[in-house]
XYZ file of C-alpha atoms in Angstrom:
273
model
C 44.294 41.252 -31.316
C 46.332 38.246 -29.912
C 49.416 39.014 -27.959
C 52.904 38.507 -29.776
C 55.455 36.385 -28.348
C 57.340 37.332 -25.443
C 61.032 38.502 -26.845
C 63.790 36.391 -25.823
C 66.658 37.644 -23.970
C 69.589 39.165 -25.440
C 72.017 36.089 -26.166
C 74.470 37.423 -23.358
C 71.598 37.505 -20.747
C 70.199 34.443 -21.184
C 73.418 32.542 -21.262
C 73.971 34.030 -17.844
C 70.738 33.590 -16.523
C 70.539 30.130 -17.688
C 73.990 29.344 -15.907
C 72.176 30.561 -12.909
C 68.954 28.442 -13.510
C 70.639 24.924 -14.018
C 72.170 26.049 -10.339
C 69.022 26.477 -9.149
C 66.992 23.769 -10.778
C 69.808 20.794 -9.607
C 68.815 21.550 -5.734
C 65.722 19.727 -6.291
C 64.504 16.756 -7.253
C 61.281 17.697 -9.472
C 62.754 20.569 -11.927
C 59.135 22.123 -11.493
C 60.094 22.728 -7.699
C 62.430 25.970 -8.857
C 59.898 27.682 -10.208
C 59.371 30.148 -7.389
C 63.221 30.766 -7.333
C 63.788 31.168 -10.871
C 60.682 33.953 -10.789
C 62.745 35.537 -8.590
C 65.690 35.673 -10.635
C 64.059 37.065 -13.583
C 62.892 39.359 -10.937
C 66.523 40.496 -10.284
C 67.325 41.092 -13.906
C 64.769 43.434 -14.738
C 63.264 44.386 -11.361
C 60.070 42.817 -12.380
C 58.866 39.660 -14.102
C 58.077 40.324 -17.587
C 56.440 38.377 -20.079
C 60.364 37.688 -21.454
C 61.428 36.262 -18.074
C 58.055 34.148 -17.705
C 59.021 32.559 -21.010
C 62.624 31.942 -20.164
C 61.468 30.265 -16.692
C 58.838 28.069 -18.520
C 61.876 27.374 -21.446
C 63.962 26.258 -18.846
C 61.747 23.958 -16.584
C 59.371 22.344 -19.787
C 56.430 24.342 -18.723
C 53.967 26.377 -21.045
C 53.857 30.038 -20.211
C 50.075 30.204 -18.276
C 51.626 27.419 -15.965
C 54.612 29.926 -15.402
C 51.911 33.464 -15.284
C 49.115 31.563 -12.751
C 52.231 30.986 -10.188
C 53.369 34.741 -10.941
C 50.200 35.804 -10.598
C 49.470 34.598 -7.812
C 52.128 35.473 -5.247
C 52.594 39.452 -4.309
C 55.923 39.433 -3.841
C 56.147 38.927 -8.110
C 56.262 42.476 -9.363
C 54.213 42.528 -12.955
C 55.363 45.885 -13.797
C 58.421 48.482 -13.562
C 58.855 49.165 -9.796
C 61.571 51.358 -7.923
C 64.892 50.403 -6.410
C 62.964 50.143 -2.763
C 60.112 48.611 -2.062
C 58.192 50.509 0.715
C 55.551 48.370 2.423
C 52.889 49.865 5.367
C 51.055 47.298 6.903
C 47.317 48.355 7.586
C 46.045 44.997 8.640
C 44.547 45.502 12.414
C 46.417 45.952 14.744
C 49.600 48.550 12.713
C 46.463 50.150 11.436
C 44.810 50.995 14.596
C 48.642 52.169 15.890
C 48.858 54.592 13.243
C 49.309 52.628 9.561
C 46.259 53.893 8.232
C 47.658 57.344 9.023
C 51.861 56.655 7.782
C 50.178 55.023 4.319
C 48.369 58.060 4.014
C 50.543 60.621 4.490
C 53.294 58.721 2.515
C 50.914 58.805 -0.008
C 50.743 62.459 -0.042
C 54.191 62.739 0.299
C 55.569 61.078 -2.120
C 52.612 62.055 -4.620
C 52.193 58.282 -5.512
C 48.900 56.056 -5.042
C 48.912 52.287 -3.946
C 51.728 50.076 -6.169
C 53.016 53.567 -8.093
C 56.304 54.356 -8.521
C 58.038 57.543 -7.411
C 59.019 59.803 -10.659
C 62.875 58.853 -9.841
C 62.210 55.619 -10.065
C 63.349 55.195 -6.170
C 60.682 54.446 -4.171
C 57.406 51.996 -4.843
C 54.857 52.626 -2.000
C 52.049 49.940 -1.493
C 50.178 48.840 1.903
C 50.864 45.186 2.765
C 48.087 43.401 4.691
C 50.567 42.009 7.256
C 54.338 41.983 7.819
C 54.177 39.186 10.610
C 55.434 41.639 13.043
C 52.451 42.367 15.417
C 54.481 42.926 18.267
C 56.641 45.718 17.021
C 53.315 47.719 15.285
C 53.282 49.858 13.119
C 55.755 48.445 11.018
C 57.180 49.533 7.067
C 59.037 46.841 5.386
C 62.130 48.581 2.831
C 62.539 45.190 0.279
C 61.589 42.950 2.833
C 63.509 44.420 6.001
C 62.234 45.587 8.785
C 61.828 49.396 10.172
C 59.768 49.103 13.278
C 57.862 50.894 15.676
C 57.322 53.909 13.171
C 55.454 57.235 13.100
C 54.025 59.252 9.743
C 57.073 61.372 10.199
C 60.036 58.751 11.086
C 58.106 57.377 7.884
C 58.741 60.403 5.378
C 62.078 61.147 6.713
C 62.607 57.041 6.120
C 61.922 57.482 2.232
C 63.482 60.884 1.928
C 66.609 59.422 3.039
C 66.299 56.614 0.558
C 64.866 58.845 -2.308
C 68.426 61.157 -1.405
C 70.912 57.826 -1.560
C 71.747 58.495 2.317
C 72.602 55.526 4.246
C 69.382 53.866 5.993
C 69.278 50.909 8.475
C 66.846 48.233 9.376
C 65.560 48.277 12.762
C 67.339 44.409 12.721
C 68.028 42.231 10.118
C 70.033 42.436 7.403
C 71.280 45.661 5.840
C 69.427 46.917 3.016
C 69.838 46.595 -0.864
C 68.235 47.016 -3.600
C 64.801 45.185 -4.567
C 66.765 43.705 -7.571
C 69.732 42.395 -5.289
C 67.318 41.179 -2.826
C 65.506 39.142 -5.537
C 68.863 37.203 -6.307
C 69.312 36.529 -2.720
C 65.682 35.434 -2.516
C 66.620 33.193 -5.426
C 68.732 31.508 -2.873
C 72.358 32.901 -4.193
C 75.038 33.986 -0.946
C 74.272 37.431 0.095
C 78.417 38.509 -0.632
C 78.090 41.754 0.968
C 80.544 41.558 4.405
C 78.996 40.954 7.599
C 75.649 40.855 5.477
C 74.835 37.542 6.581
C 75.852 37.775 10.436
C 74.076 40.664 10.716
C 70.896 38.816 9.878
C 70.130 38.579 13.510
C 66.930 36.562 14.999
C 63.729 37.210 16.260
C 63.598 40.773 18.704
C 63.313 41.228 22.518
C 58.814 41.583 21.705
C 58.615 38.526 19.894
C 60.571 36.332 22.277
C 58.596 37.426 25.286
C 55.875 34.976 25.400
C 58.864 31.915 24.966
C 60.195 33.647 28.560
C 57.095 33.312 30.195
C 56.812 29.642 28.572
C 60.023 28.987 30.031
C 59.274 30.546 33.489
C 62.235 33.125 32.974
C 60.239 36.475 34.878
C 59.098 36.556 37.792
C 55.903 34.538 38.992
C 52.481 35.482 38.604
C 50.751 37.770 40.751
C 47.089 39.488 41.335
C 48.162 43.332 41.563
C 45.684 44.397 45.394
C 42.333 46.410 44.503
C 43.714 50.351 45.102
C 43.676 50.991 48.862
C 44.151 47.444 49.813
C 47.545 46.724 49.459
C 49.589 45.991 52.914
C 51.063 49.062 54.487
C 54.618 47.515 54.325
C 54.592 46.300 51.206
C 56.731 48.648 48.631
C 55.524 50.190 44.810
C 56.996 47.499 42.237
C 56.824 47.278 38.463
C 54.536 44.825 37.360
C 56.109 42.089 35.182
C 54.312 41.083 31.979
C 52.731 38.083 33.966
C 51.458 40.356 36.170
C 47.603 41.355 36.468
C 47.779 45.288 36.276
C 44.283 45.147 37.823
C 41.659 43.536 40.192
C 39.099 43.880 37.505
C 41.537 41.463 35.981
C 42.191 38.779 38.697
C 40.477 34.933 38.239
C 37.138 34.976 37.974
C 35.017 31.644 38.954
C 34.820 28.974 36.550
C 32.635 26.113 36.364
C 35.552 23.904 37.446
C 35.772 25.888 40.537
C 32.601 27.177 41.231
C 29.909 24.198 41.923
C 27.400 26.229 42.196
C 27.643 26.968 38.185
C 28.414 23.679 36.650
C 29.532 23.512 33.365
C 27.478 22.168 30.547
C 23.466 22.314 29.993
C 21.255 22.061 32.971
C 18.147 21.644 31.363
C 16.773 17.965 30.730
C 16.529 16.642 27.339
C 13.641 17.838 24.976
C 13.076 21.011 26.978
């Protein structure tokens, strides 16, 4: 059977919402531009986009609804059904993986007796693995509604969604404090995050992710090849290596065809042999 309509929103709710879009839509030139932000804010009035908030963005911008569901479709962070107050991501691309996301997605799994993009029964806490967070550095990493919790174990994990599932107060490793998935849609919609110090407390990139800028910049200390064990002068004392540092002579400059004439770069063999 064909699918009904989409039911409008209740007259209060769109009038609201639609004071909202004509915000949105006048920052850009092309109305079609605030799609992804009005998808969004349909996203913070029901916690999801439904087929009644696809209908009100396509309403609003002249567009037919499959032009509005191919964009929602096609970008993750559009939820397409009922989804909890926090969204818990694990990333198990590479590298978190092989530092122990395979193992916290897993045992959060088990935990919270949820599979993949499920719901707890509270209606608290959606669990899904996230291919990558874009935080390599600071592996394994769970994102709560986009923030970040760093550096985490299977059981800082549990205790991290038991405190949420409970209503006890939990903090990002940096960024912004955390709300809830429906008040970060809004803000992702591009209204003022009102909460105080919300915004100052944004922060910028961590210590790990600023270290390879240092070394661009020359701000450690210079390079050096760390001596093959046993060969190191008598008077010279035990340091810590700094991250420029070879930590061993298995790792020091090897000959190169630019230094070594005896292998010349490029083939040596005339043509048509």
């Amino acid at each position: 059977m064909p699918e009904l309509p989409a039911p409008a929103y209740p007259d209060d709710v769109r009038a609201r919402l639609e004071t909202d879009a004509r915000e949105i839509i006048a920052r850009y030139p092309d109305s079609r531009s605030a799609l992804l932000p009005l998808l969004h804010l349909v996203q913070s009035e029901e916690g999801h986009v439904t087929r009644t908030g696809m209908r009100f963005c396509a309403d609003v911008l002249g567009l037919t609804t499959a032009e509005v569901t191919a964009v929602a479709t096609f970008y993750t962070m559009y939820r397409r059904k009922p989804s909890g107050d926090y969204q818990v991501g694990v990333c198990t691309n590479t590298l978190c993986a092989v530092m122990g996301g395979d193992a916290i997605f897993e045992e959060l799994q088990e935990h919270l007796g949820v599979g993949n993009g499920e719901t707890t029964g509270d209606g608290k806490v959606t669990l899904e693995h996230i291919e990558c967070n874009a935080a390599c550095d600071y592996a394994p990493v769970v994102m709560v509604n986009w923030e970040f919790f760093d550096n985490q174990t299977p059981a800082s994990a549990k205790r991290l969604v038991d405190d949420l599932r409970a209503g006890r107060p939990v903090s990002p490793t940096r960024g912004a404090p955390l709300c809830t998935f429906k008040e970060t849609a809004r803000i992702l919609a591009g209204f003022p995050d009102a909460r105080d110090g919300a915004v100052e407390a944004g922060g910028s990139a961590g210590h790990a992710s600023l270290v390879g800028l240092k070394l661009a910049k020359g701000e450690t200390a210079p390079a050096r090849v760390v001596h093959p064990r046993g060969a190191a002068p008598e008077d010279e004392a035990p340091h810590d290596p700094s991250p420029t540092e070879h930590l061993s002579s298995h790792d020091a400059p090897r000959d190169t065809s630019a230094s070594d004439p005896a292998n010349p770069a490029g083939p040596v063999a005339k043509e048509g042999e």
